[in-house]
Each structure stands twice: as structure tokens, then as C-alpha cells.
Short mmCIF file of C-alpha atoms in Angstrom, two decimals:
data_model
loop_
_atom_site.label_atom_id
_atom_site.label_comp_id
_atom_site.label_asym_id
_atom_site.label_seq_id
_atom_site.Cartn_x
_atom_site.Cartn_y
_atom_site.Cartn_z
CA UNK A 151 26.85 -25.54 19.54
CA UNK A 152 24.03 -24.49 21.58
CA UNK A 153 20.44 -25.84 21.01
CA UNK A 154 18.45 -23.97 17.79
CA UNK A 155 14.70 -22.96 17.89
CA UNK A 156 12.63 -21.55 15.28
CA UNK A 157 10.81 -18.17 16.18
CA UNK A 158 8.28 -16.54 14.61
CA UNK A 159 7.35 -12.93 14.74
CA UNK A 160 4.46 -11.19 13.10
CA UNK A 161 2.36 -10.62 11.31
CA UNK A 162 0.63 -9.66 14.67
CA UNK A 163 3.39 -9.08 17.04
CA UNK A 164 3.65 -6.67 19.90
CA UNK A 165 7.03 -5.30 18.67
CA UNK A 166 5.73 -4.78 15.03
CA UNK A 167 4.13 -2.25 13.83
CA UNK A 168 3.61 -3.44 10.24
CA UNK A 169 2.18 -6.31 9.32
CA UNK A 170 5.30 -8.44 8.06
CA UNK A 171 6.66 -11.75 9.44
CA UNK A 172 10.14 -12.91 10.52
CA UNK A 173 11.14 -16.13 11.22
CA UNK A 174 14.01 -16.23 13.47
CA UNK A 175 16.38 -19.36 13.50
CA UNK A 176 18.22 -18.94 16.85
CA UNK A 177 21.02 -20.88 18.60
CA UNK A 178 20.37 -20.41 22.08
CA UNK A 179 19.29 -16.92 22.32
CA UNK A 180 21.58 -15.49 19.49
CA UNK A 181 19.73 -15.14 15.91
CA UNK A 182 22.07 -17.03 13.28
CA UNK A 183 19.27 -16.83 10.25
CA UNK A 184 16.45 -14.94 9.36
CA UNK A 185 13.67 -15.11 6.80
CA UNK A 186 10.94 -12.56 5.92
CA UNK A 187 7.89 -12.25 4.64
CA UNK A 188 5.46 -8.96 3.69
CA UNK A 189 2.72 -11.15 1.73
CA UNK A 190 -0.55 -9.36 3.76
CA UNK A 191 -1.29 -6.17 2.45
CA UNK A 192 -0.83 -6.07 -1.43
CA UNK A 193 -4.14 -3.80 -2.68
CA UNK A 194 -3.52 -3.96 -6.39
CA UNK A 195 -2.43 -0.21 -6.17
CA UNK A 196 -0.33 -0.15 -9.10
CA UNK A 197 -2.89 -1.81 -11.24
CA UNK A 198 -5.94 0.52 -10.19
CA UNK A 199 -3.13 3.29 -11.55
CA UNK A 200 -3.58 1.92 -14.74
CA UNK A 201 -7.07 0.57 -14.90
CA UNK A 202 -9.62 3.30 -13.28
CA UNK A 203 -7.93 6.72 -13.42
CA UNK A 204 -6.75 8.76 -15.42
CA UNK A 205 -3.10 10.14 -15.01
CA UNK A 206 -4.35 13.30 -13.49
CA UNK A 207 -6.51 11.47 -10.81
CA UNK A 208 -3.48 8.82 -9.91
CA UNK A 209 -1.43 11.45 -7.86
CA UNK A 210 -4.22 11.10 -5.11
CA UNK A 211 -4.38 7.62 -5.56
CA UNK A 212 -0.57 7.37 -4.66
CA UNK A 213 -1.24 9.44 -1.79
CA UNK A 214 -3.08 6.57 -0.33
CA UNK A 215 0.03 4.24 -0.90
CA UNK A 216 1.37 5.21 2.78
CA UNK A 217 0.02 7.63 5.69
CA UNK A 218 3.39 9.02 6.84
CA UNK A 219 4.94 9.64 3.30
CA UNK A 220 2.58 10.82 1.73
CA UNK A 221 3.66 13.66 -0.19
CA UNK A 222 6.74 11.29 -1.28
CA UNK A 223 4.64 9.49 -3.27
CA UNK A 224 2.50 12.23 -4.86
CA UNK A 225 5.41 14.21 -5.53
CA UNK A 226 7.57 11.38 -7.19
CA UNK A 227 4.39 10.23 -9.32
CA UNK A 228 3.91 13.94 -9.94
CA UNK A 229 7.36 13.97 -11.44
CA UNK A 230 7.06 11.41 -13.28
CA UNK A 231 3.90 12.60 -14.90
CA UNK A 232 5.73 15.64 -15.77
CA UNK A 233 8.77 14.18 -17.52
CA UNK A 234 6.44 12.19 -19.61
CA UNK A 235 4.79 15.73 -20.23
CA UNK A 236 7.78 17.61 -21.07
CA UNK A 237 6.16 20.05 -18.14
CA UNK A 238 8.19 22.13 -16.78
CA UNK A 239 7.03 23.38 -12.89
CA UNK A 240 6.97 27.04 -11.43
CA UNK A 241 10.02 27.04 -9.00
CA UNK A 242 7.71 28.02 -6.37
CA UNK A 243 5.84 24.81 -6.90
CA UNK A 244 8.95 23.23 -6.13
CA UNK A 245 9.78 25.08 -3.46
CA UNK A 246 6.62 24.24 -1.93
CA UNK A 247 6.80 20.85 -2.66
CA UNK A 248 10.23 20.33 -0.63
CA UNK A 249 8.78 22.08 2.15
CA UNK A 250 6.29 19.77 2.42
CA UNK A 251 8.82 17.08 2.23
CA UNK A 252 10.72 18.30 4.86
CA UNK A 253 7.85 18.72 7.34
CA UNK A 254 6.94 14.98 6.79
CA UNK A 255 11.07 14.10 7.21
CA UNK A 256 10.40 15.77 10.68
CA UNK A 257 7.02 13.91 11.70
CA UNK A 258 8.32 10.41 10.29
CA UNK A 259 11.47 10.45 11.80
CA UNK A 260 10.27 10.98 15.23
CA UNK A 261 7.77 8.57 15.02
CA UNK A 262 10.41 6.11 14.49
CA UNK A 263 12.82 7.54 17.25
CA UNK A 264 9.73 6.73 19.08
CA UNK A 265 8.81 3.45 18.20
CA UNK A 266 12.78 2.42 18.81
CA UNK A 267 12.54 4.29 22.71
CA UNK A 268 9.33 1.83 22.78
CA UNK A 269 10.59 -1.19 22.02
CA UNK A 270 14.26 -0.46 23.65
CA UNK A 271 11.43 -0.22 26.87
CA UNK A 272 12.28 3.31 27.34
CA UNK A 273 8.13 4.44 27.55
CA UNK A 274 8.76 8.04 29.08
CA UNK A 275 11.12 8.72 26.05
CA UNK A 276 8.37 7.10 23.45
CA UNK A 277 5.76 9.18 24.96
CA UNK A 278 7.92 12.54 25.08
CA UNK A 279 9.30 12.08 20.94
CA UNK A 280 5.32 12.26 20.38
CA UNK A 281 4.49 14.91 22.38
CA UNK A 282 6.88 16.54 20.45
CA UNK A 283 6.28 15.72 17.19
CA UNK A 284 2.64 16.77 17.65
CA UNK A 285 3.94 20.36 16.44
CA UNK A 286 4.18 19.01 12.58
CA UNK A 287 2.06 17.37 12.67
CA UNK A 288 -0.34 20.48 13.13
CA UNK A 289 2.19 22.54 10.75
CA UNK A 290 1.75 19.19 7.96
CA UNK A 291 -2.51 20.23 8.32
CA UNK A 292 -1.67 24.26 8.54
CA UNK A 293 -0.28 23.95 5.22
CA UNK A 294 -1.69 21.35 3.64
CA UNK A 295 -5.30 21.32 5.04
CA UNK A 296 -4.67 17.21 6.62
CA UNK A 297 -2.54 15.80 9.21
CA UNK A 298 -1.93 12.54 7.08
CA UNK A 299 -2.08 11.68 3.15
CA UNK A 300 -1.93 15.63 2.12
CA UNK A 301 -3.03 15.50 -1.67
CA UNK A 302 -0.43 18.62 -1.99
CA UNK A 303 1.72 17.73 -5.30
CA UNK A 304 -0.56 17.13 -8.45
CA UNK A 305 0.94 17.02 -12.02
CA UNK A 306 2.33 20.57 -12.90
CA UNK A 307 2.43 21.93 -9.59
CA UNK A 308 0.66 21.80 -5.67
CA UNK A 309 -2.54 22.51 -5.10
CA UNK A 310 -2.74 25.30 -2.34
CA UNK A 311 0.28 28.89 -1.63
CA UNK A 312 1.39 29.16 1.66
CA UNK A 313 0.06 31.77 3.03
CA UNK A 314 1.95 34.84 5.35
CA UNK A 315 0.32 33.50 8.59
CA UNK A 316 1.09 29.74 8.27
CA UNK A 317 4.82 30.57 7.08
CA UNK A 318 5.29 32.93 10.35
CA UNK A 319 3.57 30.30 12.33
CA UNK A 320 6.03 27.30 11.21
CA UNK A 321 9.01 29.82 11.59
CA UNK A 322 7.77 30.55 15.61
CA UNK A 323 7.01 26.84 15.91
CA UNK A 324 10.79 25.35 14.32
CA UNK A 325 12.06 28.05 17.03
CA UNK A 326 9.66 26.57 20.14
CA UNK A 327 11.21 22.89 18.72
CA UNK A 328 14.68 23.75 18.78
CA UNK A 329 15.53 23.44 22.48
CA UNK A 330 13.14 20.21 22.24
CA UNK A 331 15.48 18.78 19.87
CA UNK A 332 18.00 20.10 21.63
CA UNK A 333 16.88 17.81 24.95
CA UNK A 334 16.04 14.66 22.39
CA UNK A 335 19.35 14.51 21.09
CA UNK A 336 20.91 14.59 24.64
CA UNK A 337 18.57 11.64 25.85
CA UNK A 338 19.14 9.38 22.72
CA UNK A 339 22.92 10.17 22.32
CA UNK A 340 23.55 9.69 26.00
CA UNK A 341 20.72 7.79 28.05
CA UNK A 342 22.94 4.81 29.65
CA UNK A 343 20.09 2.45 29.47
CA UNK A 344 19.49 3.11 26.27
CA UNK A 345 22.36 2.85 24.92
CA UNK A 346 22.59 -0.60 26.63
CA UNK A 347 19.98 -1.78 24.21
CA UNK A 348 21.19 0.25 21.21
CA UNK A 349 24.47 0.99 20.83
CA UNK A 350 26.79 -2.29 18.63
CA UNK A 351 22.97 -3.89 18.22
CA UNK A 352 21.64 -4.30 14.63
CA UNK A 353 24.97 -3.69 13.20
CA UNK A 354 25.45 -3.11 9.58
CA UNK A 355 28.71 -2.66 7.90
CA UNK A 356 29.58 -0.03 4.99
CA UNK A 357 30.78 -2.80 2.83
CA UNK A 358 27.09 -4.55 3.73
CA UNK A 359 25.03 -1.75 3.21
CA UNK A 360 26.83 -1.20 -0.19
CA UNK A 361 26.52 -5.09 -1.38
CA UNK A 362 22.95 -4.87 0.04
CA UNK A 363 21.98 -1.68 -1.81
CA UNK A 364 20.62 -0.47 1.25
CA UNK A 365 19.22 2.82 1.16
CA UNK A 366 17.78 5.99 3.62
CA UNK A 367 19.31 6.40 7.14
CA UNK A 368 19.70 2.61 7.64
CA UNK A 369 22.33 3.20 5.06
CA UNK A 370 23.71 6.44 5.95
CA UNK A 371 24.22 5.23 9.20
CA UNK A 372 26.17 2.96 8.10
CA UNK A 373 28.83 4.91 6.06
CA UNK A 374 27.15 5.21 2.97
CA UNK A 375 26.44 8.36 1.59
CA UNK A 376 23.49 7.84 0.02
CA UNK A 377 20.90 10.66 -0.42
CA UNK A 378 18.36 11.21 -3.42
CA UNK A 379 18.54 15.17 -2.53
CA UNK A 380 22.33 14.75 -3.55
CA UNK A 381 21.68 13.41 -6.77
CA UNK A 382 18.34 14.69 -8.34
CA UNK A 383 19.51 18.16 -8.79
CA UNK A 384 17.31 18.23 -12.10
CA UNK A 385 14.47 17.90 -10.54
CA UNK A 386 14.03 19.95 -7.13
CA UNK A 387 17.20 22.28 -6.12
CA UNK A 388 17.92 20.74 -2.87
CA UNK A 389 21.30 22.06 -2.71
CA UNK A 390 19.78 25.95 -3.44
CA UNK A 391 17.61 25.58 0.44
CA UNK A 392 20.62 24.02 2.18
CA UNK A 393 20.98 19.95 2.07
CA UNK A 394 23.49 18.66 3.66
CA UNK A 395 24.29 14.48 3.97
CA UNK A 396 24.64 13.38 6.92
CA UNK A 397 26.53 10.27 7.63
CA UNK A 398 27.46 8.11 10.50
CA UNK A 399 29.80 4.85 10.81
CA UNK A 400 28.33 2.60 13.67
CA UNK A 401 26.15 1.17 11.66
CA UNK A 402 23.58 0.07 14.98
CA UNK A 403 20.72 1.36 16.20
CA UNK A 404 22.16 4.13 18.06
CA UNK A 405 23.56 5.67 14.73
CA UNK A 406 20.50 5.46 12.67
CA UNK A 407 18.73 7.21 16.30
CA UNK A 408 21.66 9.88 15.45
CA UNK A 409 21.13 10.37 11.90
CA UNK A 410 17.42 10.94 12.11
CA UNK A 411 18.17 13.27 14.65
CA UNK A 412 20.54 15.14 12.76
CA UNK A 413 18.55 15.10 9.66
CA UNK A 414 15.96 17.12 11.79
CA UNK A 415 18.49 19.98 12.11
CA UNK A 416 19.19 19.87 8.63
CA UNK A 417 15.26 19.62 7.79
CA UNK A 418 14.35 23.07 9.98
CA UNK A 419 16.82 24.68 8.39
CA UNK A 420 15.79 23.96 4.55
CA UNK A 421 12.49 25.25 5.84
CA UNK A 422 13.63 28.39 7.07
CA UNK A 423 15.65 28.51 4.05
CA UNK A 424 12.42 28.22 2.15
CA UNK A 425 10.09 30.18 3.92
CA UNK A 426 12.87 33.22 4.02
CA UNK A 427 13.72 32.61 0.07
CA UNK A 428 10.26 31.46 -1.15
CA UNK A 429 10.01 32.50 -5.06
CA UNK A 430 7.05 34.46 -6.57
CA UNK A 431 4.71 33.06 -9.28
CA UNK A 432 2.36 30.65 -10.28
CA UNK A 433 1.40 26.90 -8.18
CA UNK A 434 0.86 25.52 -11.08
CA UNK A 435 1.98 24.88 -15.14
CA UNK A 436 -1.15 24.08 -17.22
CA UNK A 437 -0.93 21.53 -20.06
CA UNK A 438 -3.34 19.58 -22.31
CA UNK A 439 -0.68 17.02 -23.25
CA UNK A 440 -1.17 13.57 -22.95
CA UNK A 441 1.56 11.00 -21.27
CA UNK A 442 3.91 9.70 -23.72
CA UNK A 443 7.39 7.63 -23.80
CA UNK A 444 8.72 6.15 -20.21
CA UNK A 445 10.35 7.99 -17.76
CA UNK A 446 11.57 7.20 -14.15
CA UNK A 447 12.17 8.98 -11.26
CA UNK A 448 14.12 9.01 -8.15
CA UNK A 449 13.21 11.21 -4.55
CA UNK A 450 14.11 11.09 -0.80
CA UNK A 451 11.76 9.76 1.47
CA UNK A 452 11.95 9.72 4.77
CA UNK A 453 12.90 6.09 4.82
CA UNK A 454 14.86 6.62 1.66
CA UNK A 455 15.07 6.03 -1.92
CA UNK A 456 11.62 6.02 -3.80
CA UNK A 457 11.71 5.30 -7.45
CA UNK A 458 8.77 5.71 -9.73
CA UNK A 459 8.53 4.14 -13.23
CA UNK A 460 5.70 5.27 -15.67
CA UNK A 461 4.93 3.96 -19.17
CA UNK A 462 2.35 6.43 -20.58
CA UNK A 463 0.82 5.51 -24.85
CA UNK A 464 -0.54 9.29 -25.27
CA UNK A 465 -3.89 8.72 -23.67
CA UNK A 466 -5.52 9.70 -20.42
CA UNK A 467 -4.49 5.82 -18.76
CA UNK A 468 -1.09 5.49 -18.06
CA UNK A 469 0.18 2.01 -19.64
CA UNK A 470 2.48 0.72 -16.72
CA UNK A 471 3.13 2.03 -13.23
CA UNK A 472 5.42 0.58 -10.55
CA UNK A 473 6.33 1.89 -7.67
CA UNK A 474 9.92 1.06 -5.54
CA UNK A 475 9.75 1.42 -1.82
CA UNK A 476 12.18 2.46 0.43
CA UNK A 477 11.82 -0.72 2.66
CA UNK A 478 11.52 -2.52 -0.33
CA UNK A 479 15.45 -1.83 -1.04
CA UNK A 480 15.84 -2.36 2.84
CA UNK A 481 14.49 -6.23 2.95
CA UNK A 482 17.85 -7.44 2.06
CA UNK A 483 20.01 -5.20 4.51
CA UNK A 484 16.90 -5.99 7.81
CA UNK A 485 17.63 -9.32 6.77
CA UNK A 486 21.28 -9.23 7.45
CA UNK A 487 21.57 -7.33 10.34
CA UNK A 488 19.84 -9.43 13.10
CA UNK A 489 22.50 -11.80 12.39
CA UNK A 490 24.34 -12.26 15.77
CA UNK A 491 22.11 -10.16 18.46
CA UNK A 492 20.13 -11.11 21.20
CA UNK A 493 16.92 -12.24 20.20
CA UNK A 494 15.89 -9.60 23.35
CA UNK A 495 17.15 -6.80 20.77
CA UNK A 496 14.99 -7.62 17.89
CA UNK A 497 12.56 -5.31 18.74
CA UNK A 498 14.52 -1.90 19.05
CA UNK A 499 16.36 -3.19 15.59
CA UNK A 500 13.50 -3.81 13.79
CA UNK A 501 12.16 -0.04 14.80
CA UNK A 502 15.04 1.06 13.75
CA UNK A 503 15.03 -0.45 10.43
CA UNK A 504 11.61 2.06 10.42
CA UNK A 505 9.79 -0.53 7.87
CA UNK A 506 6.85 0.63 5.76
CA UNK A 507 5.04 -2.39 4.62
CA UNK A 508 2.16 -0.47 3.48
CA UNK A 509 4.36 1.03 1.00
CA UNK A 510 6.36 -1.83 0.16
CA UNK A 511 3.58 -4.56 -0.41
CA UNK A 512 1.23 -1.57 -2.11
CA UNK J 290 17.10 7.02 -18.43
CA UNK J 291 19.78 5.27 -20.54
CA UNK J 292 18.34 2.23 -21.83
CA UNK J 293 20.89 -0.88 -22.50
CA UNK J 294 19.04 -3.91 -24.56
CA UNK J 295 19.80 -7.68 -23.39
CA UNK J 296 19.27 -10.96 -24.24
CA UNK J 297 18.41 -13.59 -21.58
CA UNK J 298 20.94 -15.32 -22.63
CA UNK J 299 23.85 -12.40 -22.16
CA UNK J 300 21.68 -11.28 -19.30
CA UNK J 301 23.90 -11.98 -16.14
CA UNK J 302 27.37 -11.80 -18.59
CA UNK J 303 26.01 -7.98 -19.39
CA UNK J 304 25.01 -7.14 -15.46
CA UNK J 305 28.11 -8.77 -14.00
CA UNK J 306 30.47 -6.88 -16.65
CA UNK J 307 28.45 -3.54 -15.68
CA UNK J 308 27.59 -3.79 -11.92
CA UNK J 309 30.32 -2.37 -9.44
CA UNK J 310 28.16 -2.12 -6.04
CA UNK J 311 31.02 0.25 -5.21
CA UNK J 312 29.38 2.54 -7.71
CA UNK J 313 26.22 1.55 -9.02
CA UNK J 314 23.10 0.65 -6.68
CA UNK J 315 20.56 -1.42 -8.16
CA UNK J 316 17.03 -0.21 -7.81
CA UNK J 317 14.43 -2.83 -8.89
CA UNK J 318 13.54 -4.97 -11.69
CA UNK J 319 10.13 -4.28 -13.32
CA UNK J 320 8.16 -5.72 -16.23
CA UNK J 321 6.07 -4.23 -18.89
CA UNK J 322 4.04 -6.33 -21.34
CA UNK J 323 4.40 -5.39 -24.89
CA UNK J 324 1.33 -7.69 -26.65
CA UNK J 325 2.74 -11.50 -26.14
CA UNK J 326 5.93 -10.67 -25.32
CA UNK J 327 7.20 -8.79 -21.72
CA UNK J 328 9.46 -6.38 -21.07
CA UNK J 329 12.06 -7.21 -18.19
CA UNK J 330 14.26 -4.70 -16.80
CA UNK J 331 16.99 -4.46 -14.07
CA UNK J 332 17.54 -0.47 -12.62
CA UNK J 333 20.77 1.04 -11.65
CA UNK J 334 21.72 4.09 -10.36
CA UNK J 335 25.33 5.13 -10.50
CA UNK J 336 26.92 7.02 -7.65
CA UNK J 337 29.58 8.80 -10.53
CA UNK J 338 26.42 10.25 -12.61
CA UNK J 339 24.08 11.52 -10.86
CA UNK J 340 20.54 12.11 -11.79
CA UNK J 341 21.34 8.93 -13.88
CA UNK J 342 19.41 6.12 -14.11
CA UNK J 343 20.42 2.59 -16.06
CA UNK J 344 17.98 0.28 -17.05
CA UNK J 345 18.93 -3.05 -18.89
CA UNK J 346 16.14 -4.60 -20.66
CA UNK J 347 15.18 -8.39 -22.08
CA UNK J 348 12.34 -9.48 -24.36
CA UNK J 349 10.94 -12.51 -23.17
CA UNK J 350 8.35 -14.56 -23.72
CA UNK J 351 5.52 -15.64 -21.66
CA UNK J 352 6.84 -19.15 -20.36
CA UNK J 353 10.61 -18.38 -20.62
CA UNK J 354 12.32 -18.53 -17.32
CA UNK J 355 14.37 -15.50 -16.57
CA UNK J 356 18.06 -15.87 -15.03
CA UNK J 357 18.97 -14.86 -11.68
CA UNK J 358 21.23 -12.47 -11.03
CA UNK J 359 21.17 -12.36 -7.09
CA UNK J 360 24.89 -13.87 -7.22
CA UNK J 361 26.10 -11.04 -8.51
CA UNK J 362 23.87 -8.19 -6.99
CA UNK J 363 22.87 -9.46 -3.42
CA UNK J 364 19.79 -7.87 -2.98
CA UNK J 365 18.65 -8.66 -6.38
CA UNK J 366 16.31 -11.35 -4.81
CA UNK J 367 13.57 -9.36 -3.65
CA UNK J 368 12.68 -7.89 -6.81
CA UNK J 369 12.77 -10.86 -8.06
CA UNK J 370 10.61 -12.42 -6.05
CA UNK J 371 8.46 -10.06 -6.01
CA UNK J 372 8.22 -10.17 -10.00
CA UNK J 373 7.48 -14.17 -9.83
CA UNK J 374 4.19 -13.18 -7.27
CA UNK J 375 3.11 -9.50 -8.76
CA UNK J 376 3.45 -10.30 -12.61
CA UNK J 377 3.84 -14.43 -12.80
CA UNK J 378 7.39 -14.09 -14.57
CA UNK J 379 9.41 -17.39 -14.03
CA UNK J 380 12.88 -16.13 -12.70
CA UNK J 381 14.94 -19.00 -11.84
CA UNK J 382 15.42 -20.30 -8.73
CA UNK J 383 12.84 -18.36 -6.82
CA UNK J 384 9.60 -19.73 -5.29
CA UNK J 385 5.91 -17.56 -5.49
CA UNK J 386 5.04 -16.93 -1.95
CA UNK J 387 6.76 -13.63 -0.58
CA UNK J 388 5.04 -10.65 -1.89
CA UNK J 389 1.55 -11.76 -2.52
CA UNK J 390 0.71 -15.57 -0.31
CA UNK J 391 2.10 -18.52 -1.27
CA UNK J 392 -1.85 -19.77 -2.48
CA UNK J 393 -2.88 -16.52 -3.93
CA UNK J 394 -2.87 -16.22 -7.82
CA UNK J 395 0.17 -14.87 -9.31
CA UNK J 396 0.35 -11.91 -11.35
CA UNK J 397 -2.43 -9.66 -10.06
CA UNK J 398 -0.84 -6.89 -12.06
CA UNK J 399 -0.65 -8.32 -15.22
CA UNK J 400 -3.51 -6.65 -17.77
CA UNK J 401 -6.58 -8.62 -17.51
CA UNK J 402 -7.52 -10.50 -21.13
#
């Protein structure tokens, strides 16, 4: 038995990009135990929901629970607003919503296919997934009117068409990406250095990921086939513009580089789908009906499963609000899976894990 | 949502008999308050229905300590410790200290009296 040391990391740490904290019992330089902590940025979200707006209003105050997803959160809490409503949307609304969705799939998974280049030391390769993303970025503020936190999905509907230009723009600009992608997928799949620091690191089983209830790619790269947009048929016809799961078996951090990846593909092509098939009609169903009864719902971030639960008592406050994560769900699984690397690889695994502490602490 | 009411006392007999991680994934636990009383609940989704969700639910009162049930769902013990912190529920066996500091007031969500 080798020698054991303690090691923190975070909540300020040069590999983290969220404010949480690990505490890493090692033996020698292999991690045997972890424990976690994501205490620092709880902001009473949940309870402002219920205490200073009204239900309308709280769809842009969910916006604010995350910068990269956004539109998850606006559209799930728009949902939920609806069931407890009775509202049914126009199906362009919808339409327009999972376009949005998909656009933000795009931009968050390459900043995390960054952020794992970055901490696997692979700089050139951080710096060219950004340059790259940059294009959704711009499409994200084409469509919506902001790069980040888009206020797009509001109870009954989204708040702005897409007009002719910015759809023929987005097409042109998903055709310019392609051969990008193209060259990502051949660095990340095949790099040797990379896949030094990436491929049988941060290993999760299928049988893990399943006891864990581990959820998003972290999941899916581990066997489980696990996708929202496969089971929420009722709410947004993912199915009708094209979804397809995509699954891997590795388990490491090279297979959740390769399902992000290959979630892009599937992404562009539910937006051409969209754009090419996009309904007629109204953004929006009026009501004047107040919030009554509970009602939850499920959608697919980027990062994975967000659940929404909303109590309303048939006035303009809601009565409860909370708000599930996709890291949240993922705390058990991170956990898990430095058990038995390098303490070298904790960076690149914990980038892959793609936490969202902002979201999860709320 | 289908809605399944518990007891504390049947609580982890009525989850163990129901959960099958090989088909259900458990979501989060969640409280509501209902006047003196709170509202626990425990959310599956089930792989064989989708759209589905489960929720089993337990009247408590204020200063009754609520089972554990990370034995038989792993994961189980972040929501539950992040019920202790956000809404000052005694579940047993689990310290105050991950989601909100371990010297900050619990239950910052709870309605203010």
C-alpha cells in the first residue's frame, strides 16, 4: 500500500471551470476516494420564482439560471406553465423552440470538447473548437436577438418568427461547418496524444451509469440510452425533425468527446429538418388562465436530463418551483469515475463530466 | 404524473418493491409545504413508459426525520442532501453542509412566516 494524501481541488482551481470542490484521497498518485462539494453559488432562484414574479415573468427569470442552457430552462419552465394551463402551443412555436435547442446543443457541446482539449493540454485544439463554435454562437443572436440567456420560450409560445434571411443564413452557415466538423472529429477520434490522456480515463460502466442514474452524454457514453427527446414525444415531436440516440460503450473521456461530436451531426440535421419543414401559424397561444394543480416536466439539455416541477393555487404566484439539473443527476456518477486514474487525468475527466454548477446549486 | 401516496414508515419497503434501476431512473426528491405539514416526494422515470413520470409522496411533519433510501437507489444521496440544506428536512443519516455551507442557515427555500 502506497502512501495516501488528501487533495483538494476548487473552488478556485485552474482545471475548474465552476466553482465546486473535490477532495481527492489518493494512494500514491492513483485517486481511491472522492468527495464533492457545490455549496458557493446557491441565489435563492427557486424561491424568487415564487416570491416576486408572477408566472408569466418567471420564464426570464429561469433564463438567468445558466448562460449556456438557456433556452433549456425557459423552455422546460415554459412547459410546465402550460400543462398547468391546459395550453396547448402552435406547432410552429415548437418547432421554433427545438431549433433553438439544437443551436445551443451545438455551442455547449463544443465548449466542452474545448475545455477537455484544454485540460488534456492540447491548447491549439482548445483554441480551434472555439474558433469554430463562434458560428452559433452568432446564429444563437441571429435568431434570438443575444448570444447568451435568449429569453426565446415564454408561456404559450416564443417570442420572435424566424425570419427568410436568418433561416437561409443558418442553412449556408451548417454547410460552411460541416467540413469543420468534419476535421474536429478526425483530431479528437484520432490525435495520438490525445488519446493518451483520454482514451480508458474517467471510465464509467453501463451497469454504473444505470445504478448511478446518470444522465446526458456522460451516460450515453457509457451504454445507456438515455435521451429526453426519446421519451417526451407529448411535448415537442423530436422524432418528426429527425432525432436519433446516439450511444457509445467506452464509457471514458474519449467516448463522451465522440458522442458530443456525433450529437452535432444529428443537431444540423434537425435544423435543416426544421428550417426545410417549418409549419405556418401563430408564435404564440393566448390565455387568461391562471396556474392550477402540479405538473412536471422532463427536456434534453445539453448536459442532459432537466426536470421541472411546478405547484401553481390559481393565482398569478406559482406555489412551489424546483428545478433538477443535469449535473445535479451527474454528482453521483463524477463521483465514481475518478476512482482509479491518475490524479494527472483529473482535469480532462472533470471537463468531460461538462459540470454546470450554476445550474445545479441555482 | 402518476402520484403513489406513502407513509414514512412503508417509505423504503414501497421504493425498494418499485425501483428496478434497470428500468426506472430516479429523478429527485422535492418538498412542498402544505400549512404545518410537508410534502416529500421521490421522482421516477420509467424507461418502459415513456413520457411517464412517478412520484411517491409522504406527509410529514416538521421535526420528523425522513428515511434514507440511498441503499437502495445509489444516487439517492444528493437529493437528499440537498433537501436537509435547501428546505431543513431531517433525512436520516445525512449531514447539512453540501448544497448551501455547512454554517449557512438551512432551508432558504422554505416560505418565510
Amino acid at each position: 500500500m502506497g502512501r495516501q494524501y488528501e487533495i483538494p481541488v476548487g473552488a478556485q482551481h485552474i482545471s475548474l471551470l465552476e466553482p465546486l470542490h473535490f477532495k481527492f484521497t489518493t494512494e500514491n498518485e492513483k485517486i481511491i476516494k472522492t468527495d464533492a462539494n457545490v455549496y458557493y453559488v446557491h441565489r435563492g432562484i427557486e424561491q424568487a420564482c415564487v416570491t416576486k414574479f408572477k408566472f408569466r415573468q418567471v420564464s426570464f427569470v429561469v433564463g438567468r439560471v445558466c448562460g449556456l442552457c438557456s433556452i433549456s430552462h425557459t423552455t422546460a419552465y415554459s412547459q410546465v406553465a402550460e400543462k398547468l394551463l391546459k395550453l396547448e402551443i402552435p406547432k410552429k412555436a415548437k418547432y421554433l423552440r427545438m431549433l433553438v435547442i439544437e443551436l445551443d446543443r451545438i455551442h455547449s457541446h463544443l465548449l466542452c470538447l474545448s475545455h477537455v482539449a484544454e485540460n488534456s493540454g492540447f491548447e491549439a485544439l482548445f483554441m480551434k473548437t472555439m474558433m469554430y463554435r463562434e458560428f452559433s454562437m452568432e446564429l444563437l443572436e441571429a435568431v434570438c436577438g443575444n448570444r447568451i440567456q435568449y429569453d426565446f420560450s415564454i408561456v404559450g409560445g416564443v417570442t420572435r418568427d424566424l425570419r427568410t434571411d436568418v433561416a437561409q443564413q443558418i442553412l449556408q452557415r451548417l454547410k460552411t461547418f460541416m467540413p469543420q466538423l468534419d476535421e474536429l472529429v478526425g483530431i479528437y477520434e484520432n490525435n495520438w496524444t490525445l488519446s493518451l490522456k483520454n482514451k480508458g480515463v474517467g471510465v464509467l460502466t453501463r451497469e454504473q451509469a444505470m445504478q448511478l442514474n446518470v444522465v446526458g452524454p456522460f451516460a450515453r457514453a457509457a451504454g445507456l440510452e438515455v435521451d429526453v427527446r426519446n421519451e417526451t414525444e407529448d411535448l415537442l415531436p423530436w422524432k418528426e425533425v429527425g432525432f436519433e440516440m446516439i450511444t457509445d460503450t467506452a464509457g471514458d473521456v474519449h467516448a463522451r468527446n465522440m458522442i458530443r461530436l456525433r450529437e452535432i451531426y444529428v443537431s444540423i440535421r434537425i435544423i435543416q429538418n426544421i428550417i426545410n419543414g417549418l409549419p405556418e401559424g401563430e408564435l404564440v397561444t393566448e390565455t387568461k388562465a391562471f396556474p392550477e394543480g402540479e405538473a412536471t416536466v422532463r427536456l434534453e439539455a445539453p448536459r442532459g436530463e432537466l426536470f421541472y416541477y411546478a405547484k401553481g393555487n390559481k393565482t398569478q404566484v406559482l406555489e412551489r418551483l424546483k428545478i433538477k439539473a443535469p449535473t445535479f443527476s451527474n454528482v453521483a456518477g463524477m463521483v465514481k469515475a475518478f476512482e482509479g486514474n491518475e490524479y494527472a487525468s483529473a482535469p480532462a475527466i472533470i471537463a468531460s463530466y461538462d459540470p454546470c454548477l450554476s445550474c445545479t446549486a441555482r | 404524473m402518476k402520484k403513489i401516496e406513502t407513509t414514512l414508515e412503508h417509505l423504503r419497503k414501497d421504493i425498494a418493491a418499485f425501483y428496478n434501476p434497470g428500468l426506472h431512473h430516479f429523478m429527485v426528491m422535492n418538498a412542498v409545504e402544505t400549512g404545518e405539514q410537508m410534502e416529500v416526494q421521490w421522482f421516477f422515470a420509467d424507461y418502459a413508459h415513456p413520457c411517464e413520470t412517478t412520484c411517491f409522496y409522504a406527509l410529514t411533519g416538521r421535526e420528523d426525520e425522513v428515511p434514507s433510501i440511498k441503499d437502495i437507489v445509489l444516487s439517492a444521496w444528493v437529493a437528499e442532501a440537498e433537501l436537509v440544506d435547501l428546505m431543513n428536512i431531517k433525512v436520516e443519516n445525512t449531514a447539512k453542509g453540501f448544497v448551501l455551507e455547512p454554517d449557512f442557515e438551512s432551508g432558504p427555500l422554505l416560505k418565510k412566516k
